[in-house]
Amino acid sequence: MARRVLKGARIATMIGGYGLVEAGVIALEEGRIAHVGTEVPAAFADVAAEDLQGRLVTPALIDCHTHLVFGGHRALEFEMRLNGASYEEVARAGGGIVSTVGATRLASEEALVEAALPRLDTLIAEGVGTVEIKSGYGLDLETELRMLRAARALGRRRDVRVVTSFLGAHAVPANYAGRADAYIDEVCIPALHAAHAEGLVDAVDGFCEGIAFDTAQMARVFEAARALGLPVKLHAEQLSNIGGTLLAARYGALSADHVEYANDADAAALAASGTVAVLLPGAFYTLRETQAPPVAAFRRHGVPMALATDCNPGSSPMTSLLLTLNMGCTLFRLTPEEALAGVTVHAARALGLSDCGQVAAGMRADLAVWDAESPGELSYRIGFNPLHRRIIGGEG
Ligand code: DI6
Ligand code: FE
């Protein structure tokens, strides 16, 4: 359907906060938004308008940080933690990320796709139109590439835009224990080159943490990314402060993610570099973390904040972006307006996308229509999905 007019919409444009337009009209043409206002534009006078009967319209939601592709699951670890083990103890005991690596290496591309589809479908059912998917459970060249091919395949299998991040620097595999630098040189950077040559990489990510890679090691990965012209992002300050956020800012990263242990100086650096702070309340909740990210400092310095599921088998086995909104408000004290910006306009920015995340002329016609009266309802409810339908690329 090339041309289309929606009327009777309460539109949260997400331009300057909610940017509400009452009794709004949206004209769509060739997969793009052609017009947003309160009158049908003359050029669309010939198109029969569809009445949304006062329903809320937002940009289609964007989950800007997921590890959606992986083999197996980690329910046993969940039990371990409930029996008293900490996340770091689980990791040091050979569990954690590395155990998912074993299951992922054994899975074919098709098996990875099939395992991820139910998770992706759950996100889509809540109005998600764009999802970021990371590699990082291969930690060898073949499996890192296979994960990224699976991520691209998911984007072809469903009406959703998939943005990939190469996360070769996610953990040190067992055969490189104690030799993280050699892993970076011999596996991570060559795999990045190979994945990029195959068109599989939209951005480069890493896990900068005591149990993973330090800032000097991450800087080498970022240099390789820069040489390829790829943007970077970083899991930073999730469990401790070791300088990842400052590193991310120094490289003009799209985002610094988790950031529970970031401080005021980190917030100032993110603001200066225009880097988005991606908050991941699902991991905070699952790990029973007690230090919340410095939201007040982010506000004070004007750091854009995004929210994402961090869907992964260990620290955030969550496939609900609506629950993430609620957790962002309840656990981190975001306002519902900040939370919705976090899964729309700021999530787009965290992915380097400028054609989605707002309802505005020129943007992709990716919309979510809700059986809701006010945008705050999306954050308010727990375990309730008011999605009426998605419109993706002007269709639906
Ligand atoms: N931080 C996280 O929370 C996830 N990855 C990361 O770098 C955890 C991934 C996992 O435990 O499998
Ligand atoms: Fe993550």
Short mmCIF file of C-alpha atoms and ligand atoms in Angstrom, two decimals:
data_model
loop_
_atom_site.label_atom_id
_atom_site.label_comp_id
_atom_site.label_asym_id
_atom_site.label_seq_id
_atom_site.Cartn_x
_atom_site.Cartn_y
_atom_site.Cartn_z
CA MET A 1 0.00 0.00 0.00
CA ALA A 2 1.91 3.02 -1.24
CA ARG A 3 -0.21 5.85 0.20
CA ARG A 4 -2.19 5.83 3.38
CA VAL A 5 -3.81 8.24 5.86
CA LEU A 6 -4.39 7.51 9.57
CA LYS A 7 -6.68 9.83 11.52
CA GLY A 8 -8.13 10.02 15.03
CA ALA A 9 -4.74 9.23 16.58
CA ARG A 10 -3.33 10.51 19.84
CA ILE A 11 0.26 10.72 18.64
CA ALA A 12 3.27 10.64 20.93
CA THR A 13 5.70 12.01 18.35
CA MET A 14 8.60 11.88 20.85
CA ILE A 15 9.78 15.27 19.64
CA GLY A 16 10.59 17.31 22.76
CA GLY A 17 9.29 14.80 25.31
CA TYR A 18 6.06 13.05 24.43
CA GLY A 19 5.32 15.71 21.81
CA LEU A 20 1.62 14.85 21.92
CA VAL A 21 -0.66 15.63 18.99
CA GLU A 22 -4.38 15.19 19.76
CA ALA A 23 -6.82 14.05 17.07
CA GLY A 24 -3.77 13.59 14.90
CA VAL A 25 -3.39 12.70 11.25
CA ILE A 26 -0.44 10.78 9.84
CA ALA A 27 0.06 10.44 6.08
CA LEU A 28 2.29 7.61 4.86
CA GLU A 29 3.85 7.24 1.45
CA GLU A 30 6.32 4.67 0.08
CA GLY A 31 7.21 3.38 3.53
CA ARG A 32 7.89 6.83 4.95
CA ILE A 33 5.94 9.30 7.04
CA ALA A 34 4.93 12.11 4.67
CA HIS A 35 3.01 14.33 7.08
CA VAL A 36 2.05 14.60 10.78
CA GLY A 37 -0.57 17.11 11.93
CA THR A 38 -4.26 17.56 12.59
CA GLU A 39 -5.51 18.01 9.01
CA VAL A 40 -5.32 15.69 6.02
CA PRO A 41 -2.84 17.34 3.63
CA ALA A 42 -4.23 18.33 0.23
CA ALA A 43 -1.95 15.88 -1.56
CA PHE A 44 -3.70 13.01 0.31
CA ALA A 45 -7.28 14.26 -0.13
CA ASP A 46 -7.97 11.34 -2.49
CA VAL A 47 -6.99 8.69 0.08
CA ALA A 48 -9.70 7.19 2.33
CA ALA A 49 -8.54 7.85 5.90
CA GLU A 50 -8.41 5.00 8.43
CA ASP A 51 -9.86 6.09 11.79
CA LEU A 52 -7.79 4.97 14.78
CA GLN A 53 -10.62 6.00 17.13
CA GLY A 54 -8.46 7.88 19.59
CA ARG A 55 -5.85 5.17 20.00
CA LEU A 56 -2.33 6.08 21.05
CA VAL A 57 0.32 6.01 18.31
CA THR A 58 4.04 5.94 19.10
CA PRO A 59 7.09 5.22 17.02
CA ALA A 60 7.55 1.44 16.74
CA LEU A 61 9.68 0.51 19.74
CA ILE A 62 13.43 -0.05 19.45
CA ASP A 63 15.29 -2.61 21.58
CA CYS A 64 18.82 -1.24 21.26
CA HIS A 65 20.76 -3.85 23.29
CA THR A 66 20.11 -7.59 23.00
CA HIS A 67 22.01 -10.83 22.84
CA LEU A 68 19.02 -12.49 21.18
CA VAL A 69 21.04 -15.15 19.31
CA PHE A 70 22.54 -17.90 21.49
CA GLY A 71 22.47 -21.65 22.04
CA GLY A 72 21.00 -23.35 25.10
CA HIS A 73 19.88 -21.58 28.25
CA ARG A 74 21.17 -21.06 31.78
CA ALA A 75 18.34 -22.03 34.05
CA LEU A 76 20.75 -24.09 36.17
CA GLU A 77 22.82 -21.02 36.85
CA PHE A 78 19.71 -19.20 37.94
CA GLU A 79 19.34 -21.92 40.54
CA MET A 80 23.02 -21.57 41.54
CA ARG A 81 22.60 -17.89 42.14
CA LEU A 82 19.49 -18.51 44.20
CA ASN A 83 21.58 -20.90 46.23
CA GLY A 84 23.95 -18.06 47.02
CA ALA A 85 26.56 -17.78 44.24
CA SER A 86 27.32 -14.30 42.86
CA TYR A 87 27.47 -13.53 39.13
CA GLU A 88 31.26 -13.22 39.32
CA GLU A 89 31.57 -16.51 41.21
CA VAL A 90 29.45 -18.23 38.59
CA ALA A 91 31.69 -16.78 35.86
CA ARG A 92 34.92 -17.73 37.62
CA ALA A 93 33.62 -21.27 38.19
CA GLY A 94 33.48 -21.70 34.41
CA GLY A 95 29.80 -20.87 34.13
CA GLY A 96 28.41 -17.64 32.88
CA ILE A 97 29.06 -16.43 29.38
CA VAL A 98 31.52 -19.22 28.62
CA SER A 99 28.92 -21.95 29.20
CA THR A 100 26.64 -20.39 26.60
CA VAL A 101 29.63 -20.30 24.27
CA GLY A 102 29.77 -24.10 24.33
CA ALA A 103 26.11 -24.45 23.39
CA THR A 104 26.35 -21.76 20.71
CA ARG A 105 29.38 -23.35 19.05
CA LEU A 106 27.40 -26.58 18.69
CA ALA A 107 24.41 -24.88 17.02
CA SER A 108 24.01 -24.47 13.26
CA GLU A 109 22.96 -21.11 11.81
CA GLU A 110 19.46 -22.45 11.28
CA ALA A 111 19.30 -23.79 14.85
CA LEU A 112 20.36 -20.38 16.17
CA VAL A 113 17.67 -18.70 14.06
CA GLU A 114 14.99 -21.16 15.18
CA ALA A 115 15.93 -20.72 18.83
CA ALA A 116 15.88 -16.92 18.55
CA LEU A 117 12.60 -16.60 16.63
CA PRO A 118 10.28 -17.09 19.64
CA ARG A 119 12.23 -14.44 21.52
CA LEU A 120 12.08 -12.07 18.56
CA ASP A 121 8.37 -12.74 18.09
CA THR A 122 7.76 -11.88 21.73
CA LEU A 123 9.45 -8.52 21.24
CA ILE A 124 7.55 -7.89 18.00
CA ALA A 125 4.25 -8.67 19.74
CA GLU A 126 4.95 -5.68 22.00
CA GLY A 127 5.41 -3.24 19.15
CA VAL A 128 9.14 -3.55 18.50
CA GLY A 129 10.16 -2.57 14.97
CA THR A 130 13.95 -2.42 15.32
CA VAL A 131 16.17 -4.71 17.36
CA GLU A 132 19.91 -4.73 17.91
CA ILE A 133 21.53 -8.17 18.12
CA LYS A 134 25.08 -8.87 19.26
CA SER A 135 27.50 -11.69 18.59
CA GLY A 136 29.78 -12.68 21.48
CA TYR A 137 28.88 -16.26 22.32
CA GLY A 138 31.19 -17.72 19.68
CA LEU A 139 34.58 -16.36 20.73
CA ASP A 140 36.01 -18.07 17.67
CA LEU A 141 35.91 -16.79 14.12
CA GLU A 142 33.42 -19.27 12.67
CA THR A 143 30.87 -19.00 15.47
CA GLU A 144 31.04 -15.20 15.73
CA LEU A 145 30.27 -15.01 12.00
CA ARG A 146 27.54 -17.64 12.28
CA MET A 147 25.82 -15.67 15.05
CA LEU A 148 25.86 -12.52 12.93
CA ARG A 149 24.56 -14.39 9.89
CA ALA A 150 21.76 -15.74 12.09
CA ALA A 151 20.99 -12.18 13.22
CA ARG A 152 20.79 -10.97 9.61
CA ALA A 153 18.62 -13.99 8.75
CA LEU A 154 16.20 -13.04 11.55
CA GLY A 155 15.74 -9.66 9.89
CA ARG A 156 14.74 -11.44 6.67
CA ARG A 157 12.44 -13.89 8.45
CA ARG A 158 10.38 -11.21 10.20
CA ASP A 159 9.14 -7.70 9.52
CA VAL A 160 11.71 -6.09 11.78
CA ARG A 161 14.90 -4.15 11.25
CA VAL A 162 17.92 -5.93 12.74
CA VAL A 163 21.04 -3.93 13.58
CA THR A 164 24.11 -6.01 14.45
CA SER A 165 26.98 -5.44 16.86
CA PHE A 166 30.18 -7.46 16.76
CA LEU A 167 30.94 -8.48 20.36
CA GLY A 168 34.01 -10.66 19.92
CA ALA A 169 35.41 -9.02 23.07
CA HIS A 170 32.66 -10.42 25.30
CA ALA A 171 34.66 -12.96 27.31
CA VAL A 172 38.00 -14.73 27.20
CA PRO A 173 37.42 -18.31 25.98
CA ALA A 174 38.86 -21.20 28.02
CA ASN A 175 41.67 -21.91 25.52
CA TYR A 176 42.92 -18.31 25.98
CA ALA A 177 42.57 -18.20 29.78
CA GLY A 178 45.05 -15.67 31.15
CA ARG A 179 45.94 -14.58 27.59
CA ALA A 180 43.31 -11.99 26.83
CA ASP A 181 45.72 -9.94 24.71
CA ALA A 182 46.50 -12.91 22.51
CA TYR A 183 42.77 -13.58 22.13
CA ILE A 184 42.24 -10.00 20.96
CA ASP A 185 45.08 -10.27 18.41
CA GLU A 186 44.55 -13.80 17.17
CA VAL A 187 40.77 -14.20 17.24
CA CYS A 188 38.79 -11.05 18.00
CA ILE A 189 40.32 -8.62 15.50
CA PRO A 190 40.66 -11.17 12.65
CA ALA A 191 37.00 -12.20 13.23
CA LEU A 192 35.97 -8.54 13.12
CA HIS A 193 37.73 -8.11 9.77
CA ALA A 194 36.10 -11.24 8.37
CA ALA A 195 32.64 -10.30 9.63
CA HIS A 196 32.98 -6.78 8.26
CA ALA A 197 34.10 -8.11 4.88
CA GLU A 198 30.87 -10.14 4.79
CA GLY A 199 28.77 -7.06 5.59
CA LEU A 200 27.72 -8.49 8.95
CA VAL A 201 28.77 -5.66 11.27
CA ASP A 202 26.92 -2.41 11.96
CA ALA A 203 28.85 -1.54 15.15
CA VAL A 204 31.56 -2.93 17.42
CA ASP A 205 30.92 -3.64 21.11
CA GLY A 206 32.89 -5.05 24.04
CA PHE A 207 32.58 -6.06 27.68
CA CYS A 208 34.94 -3.83 29.66
CA GLU A 209 35.04 -5.38 33.12
CA GLY A 210 37.31 -7.14 35.61
CA ILE A 211 35.99 -10.54 34.43
CA ALA A 212 36.41 -9.65 30.75
CA PHE A 213 38.60 -7.00 29.03
CA ASP A 214 40.37 -3.94 30.38
CA THR A 215 40.41 -0.51 28.81
CA ALA A 216 43.74 -1.03 27.01
CA GLN A 217 42.45 -4.21 25.41
CA MET A 218 39.17 -2.55 24.44
CA ALA A 219 41.07 0.40 23.00
CA ARG A 220 42.82 -1.97 20.59
CA VAL A 221 39.48 -3.37 19.45
CA PHE A 222 38.16 0.17 19.04
CA GLU A 223 41.19 1.12 16.96
CA ALA A 224 40.43 -1.81 14.66
CA ALA A 225 36.81 -0.66 14.43
CA ARG A 226 37.87 2.88 13.66
CA ALA A 227 40.18 1.67 10.89
CA LEU A 228 37.17 -0.07 9.32
CA GLY A 229 34.98 3.02 9.74
CA LEU A 230 32.65 1.24 12.19
CA PRO A 231 31.01 2.96 15.18
CA VAL A 232 31.64 1.57 18.66
CA LYS A 233 29.68 0.98 21.86
CA LEU A 234 30.66 -0.61 25.15
CA HIS A 235 29.35 -2.61 28.13
CA ALA A 236 30.86 -0.30 30.73
CA GLU A 237 30.81 0.04 34.50
CA GLN A 238 28.32 -2.81 34.98
CA LEU A 239 29.94 -4.43 38.02
CA SER A 240 32.68 -1.92 38.92
CA ASN A 241 34.23 1.30 37.63
CA ILE A 242 37.35 0.57 35.56
CA GLY A 243 37.19 3.45 33.10
CA GLY A 244 35.12 1.95 30.30
CA THR A 245 32.76 4.89 30.13
CA LEU A 246 35.62 7.38 29.70
CA LEU A 247 37.10 5.12 27.02
CA ALA A 248 33.76 4.96 25.20
CA ALA A 249 33.45 8.74 25.34
CA ARG A 250 37.00 9.16 24.05
CA TYR A 251 36.10 7.10 20.98
CA GLY A 252 32.84 8.98 20.43
CA ALA A 253 30.89 5.78 21.09
CA LEU A 254 27.23 5.55 20.11
CA SER A 255 26.46 4.25 23.59
CA ALA A 256 27.85 3.18 26.95
CA ASP A 257 25.66 0.41 28.32
CA HIS A 258 24.75 -0.72 31.88
CA VAL A 259 26.77 2.12 33.56
CA GLU A 260 25.50 1.37 37.09
CA TYR A 261 28.95 2.25 38.50
CA ALA A 262 29.47 5.34 36.34
CA ASN A 263 30.11 8.57 38.25
CA ASP A 264 29.64 12.26 37.71
CA ALA A 265 32.84 12.63 35.65
CA ASP A 266 31.69 9.73 33.45
CA ALA A 267 28.34 11.46 32.92
CA ALA A 268 30.11 14.70 31.96
CA ALA A 269 32.27 12.80 29.45
CA LEU A 270 29.24 11.06 27.88
CA ALA A 271 27.48 14.39 27.53
CA ALA A 272 30.52 15.94 25.85
CA SER A 273 30.85 13.07 23.36
CA GLY A 274 27.11 12.82 22.66
CA THR A 275 27.14 9.19 23.79
CA VAL A 276 23.85 7.60 24.90
CA ALA A 277 23.70 5.88 28.30
CA VAL A 278 21.82 2.62 27.74
CA LEU A 279 20.22 1.46 30.99
CA LEU A 280 19.44 -2.23 31.36
CA PRO A 281 17.11 -2.77 34.32
CA GLY A 282 16.55 -6.45 33.44
CA ALA A 283 20.19 -7.26 34.25
CA PHE A 284 20.11 -5.03 37.35
CA TYR A 285 17.02 -6.90 38.52
CA THR A 286 18.25 -10.40 37.67
CA LEU A 287 21.63 -9.87 39.34
CA ARG A 288 19.94 -8.20 42.31
CA GLU A 289 22.35 -5.30 41.84
CA THR A 290 21.89 -2.57 44.42
CA GLN A 291 23.77 0.30 42.79
CA ALA A 292 21.46 2.04 40.36
CA PRO A 293 22.93 4.02 37.44
CA PRO A 294 23.52 7.72 38.17
CA VAL A 295 20.32 8.94 36.56
CA ALA A 296 20.43 12.29 38.34
CA ALA A 297 23.94 12.96 36.98
CA PHE A 298 22.85 11.90 33.49
CA ARG A 299 19.95 14.35 33.70
CA ARG A 300 22.12 17.15 35.07
CA HIS A 301 24.69 16.76 32.30
CA GLY A 302 22.08 16.18 29.59
CA VAL A 303 23.12 12.61 28.71
CA PRO A 304 20.43 10.95 26.58
CA MET A 305 19.22 7.76 28.29
CA ALA A 306 17.97 4.68 26.46
CA LEU A 307 16.41 1.51 27.89
CA ALA A 308 16.78 -2.01 26.51
CA THR A 309 16.07 -5.61 27.48
CA ASP A 310 19.70 -6.87 27.32
CA CYS A 311 17.95 -10.15 26.44
CA ASN A 312 20.57 -12.83 27.14
CA PRO A 313 20.55 -16.27 28.76
CA GLY A 314 22.52 -15.25 31.86
CA SER A 315 21.98 -11.83 33.34
CA SER A 316 18.72 -10.83 31.67
CA PRO A 317 16.55 -13.64 30.31
CA MET A 318 13.90 -11.10 29.41
CA THR A 319 12.00 -10.54 26.19
CA SER A 320 9.67 -7.74 27.25
CA LEU A 321 10.45 -4.15 26.36
CA LEU A 322 7.23 -3.06 28.09
CA LEU A 323 8.41 -4.66 31.34
CA THR A 324 11.73 -2.90 30.76
CA LEU A 325 9.85 0.42 30.68
CA ASN A 326 8.20 -0.37 33.98
CA MET A 327 11.49 -1.47 35.55
CA GLY A 328 13.24 1.64 34.27
CA CYS A 329 10.67 3.72 36.13
CA THR A 330 10.36 1.63 39.27
CA LEU A 331 13.99 0.58 39.75
CA PHE A 332 15.82 3.58 38.26
CA ARG A 333 13.17 6.25 38.89
CA LEU A 334 12.96 7.34 35.26
CA THR A 335 9.80 9.23 34.44
CA PRO A 336 7.47 7.39 32.03
CA GLU A 337 8.31 10.11 29.50
CA GLU A 338 12.04 9.42 29.85
CA ALA A 339 11.37 5.68 29.67
CA LEU A 340 9.42 5.96 26.41
CA ALA A 341 12.11 8.23 24.94
CA GLY A 342 14.53 5.49 25.99
CA VAL A 343 12.93 2.90 23.71
CA THR A 344 12.27 5.30 20.82
CA VAL A 345 14.25 8.44 20.05
CA HIS A 346 17.23 7.75 22.31
CA ALA A 347 17.36 4.06 21.38
CA ALA A 348 17.56 5.08 17.71
CA ARG A 349 20.48 7.34 18.55
CA ALA A 350 22.20 4.54 20.49
CA LEU A 351 22.15 2.61 17.21
CA GLY A 352 23.23 5.53 15.07
CA LEU A 353 19.86 5.57 13.28
CA SER A 354 18.33 8.91 12.31
CA ASP A 355 15.31 7.62 10.37
CA CYS A 356 13.26 6.10 13.21
CA GLY A 357 12.28 6.66 16.84
CA GLN A 358 10.09 9.70 16.23
CA VAL A 359 6.81 10.27 14.43
CA ALA A 360 7.87 12.97 11.98
CA ALA A 361 7.83 13.63 8.27
CA GLY A 362 10.70 11.87 6.54
CA MET A 363 11.03 9.07 9.11
CA ARG A 364 10.35 5.44 8.25
CA ALA A 365 6.67 4.62 8.64
CA ASP A 366 7.36 2.34 11.62
CA LEU A 367 4.58 2.89 14.14
CA ALA A 368 2.99 1.15 17.11
CA VAL A 369 -0.75 1.61 17.68
CA TRP A 370 -1.89 0.98 21.26
CA ASP A 371 -5.19 0.39 23.01
CA ALA A 372 -4.16 3.04 25.50
CA GLU A 373 -5.22 6.58 26.27
CA SER A 374 -1.94 8.02 27.49
CA PRO A 375 1.71 7.20 26.83
CA GLY A 376 2.42 6.76 30.54
CA GLU A 377 0.26 3.62 30.47
CA LEU A 378 3.00 1.82 28.56
CA SER A 379 5.29 2.12 31.60
CA TYR A 380 2.62 1.82 34.27
CA ARG A 381 1.28 -1.67 33.75
CA ILE A 382 3.16 -4.84 34.65
CA GLY A 383 2.73 -7.87 32.40
CA PHE A 384 0.02 -6.35 30.22
CA ASN A 385 0.35 -5.78 26.50
CA PRO A 386 -1.96 -3.11 25.05
CA LEU A 387 -0.56 -3.32 21.50
CA HIS A 388 -3.28 -2.93 18.90
CA ARG A 389 -0.97 -3.37 15.91
CA ARG A 390 2.34 -2.44 14.39
CA ILE A 391 2.71 -0.58 11.12
CA ILE A 392 6.14 -1.29 9.64
CA GLY A 393 7.35 0.39 6.48
CA GLY A 394 3.82 1.70 6.07
CA GLU A 395 2.29 -1.79 6.12
CA GLY A 396 0.16 -3.47 8.74
N1 DI6 B 1 26.99 -8.08 30.35
C1 DI6 B 1 25.84 -8.70 30.55
O1 DI6 B 1 25.01 -8.43 31.37
C2 DI6 B 1 25.72 -9.79 29.59
N2 DI6 B 1 26.89 -9.62 28.81
C3 DI6 B 1 27.60 -8.64 29.29
O2 DI6 B 1 28.66 -8.29 28.81
C4 DI6 B 1 25.72 -11.11 30.26
C5 DI6 B 1 25.83 -12.19 29.26
C6 DI6 B 1 25.72 -13.55 29.88
O3 DI6 B 1 25.80 -13.71 31.11
O4 DI6 B 1 25.56 -14.50 29.09
FE FE B 2 24.65 -6.96 27.20
#
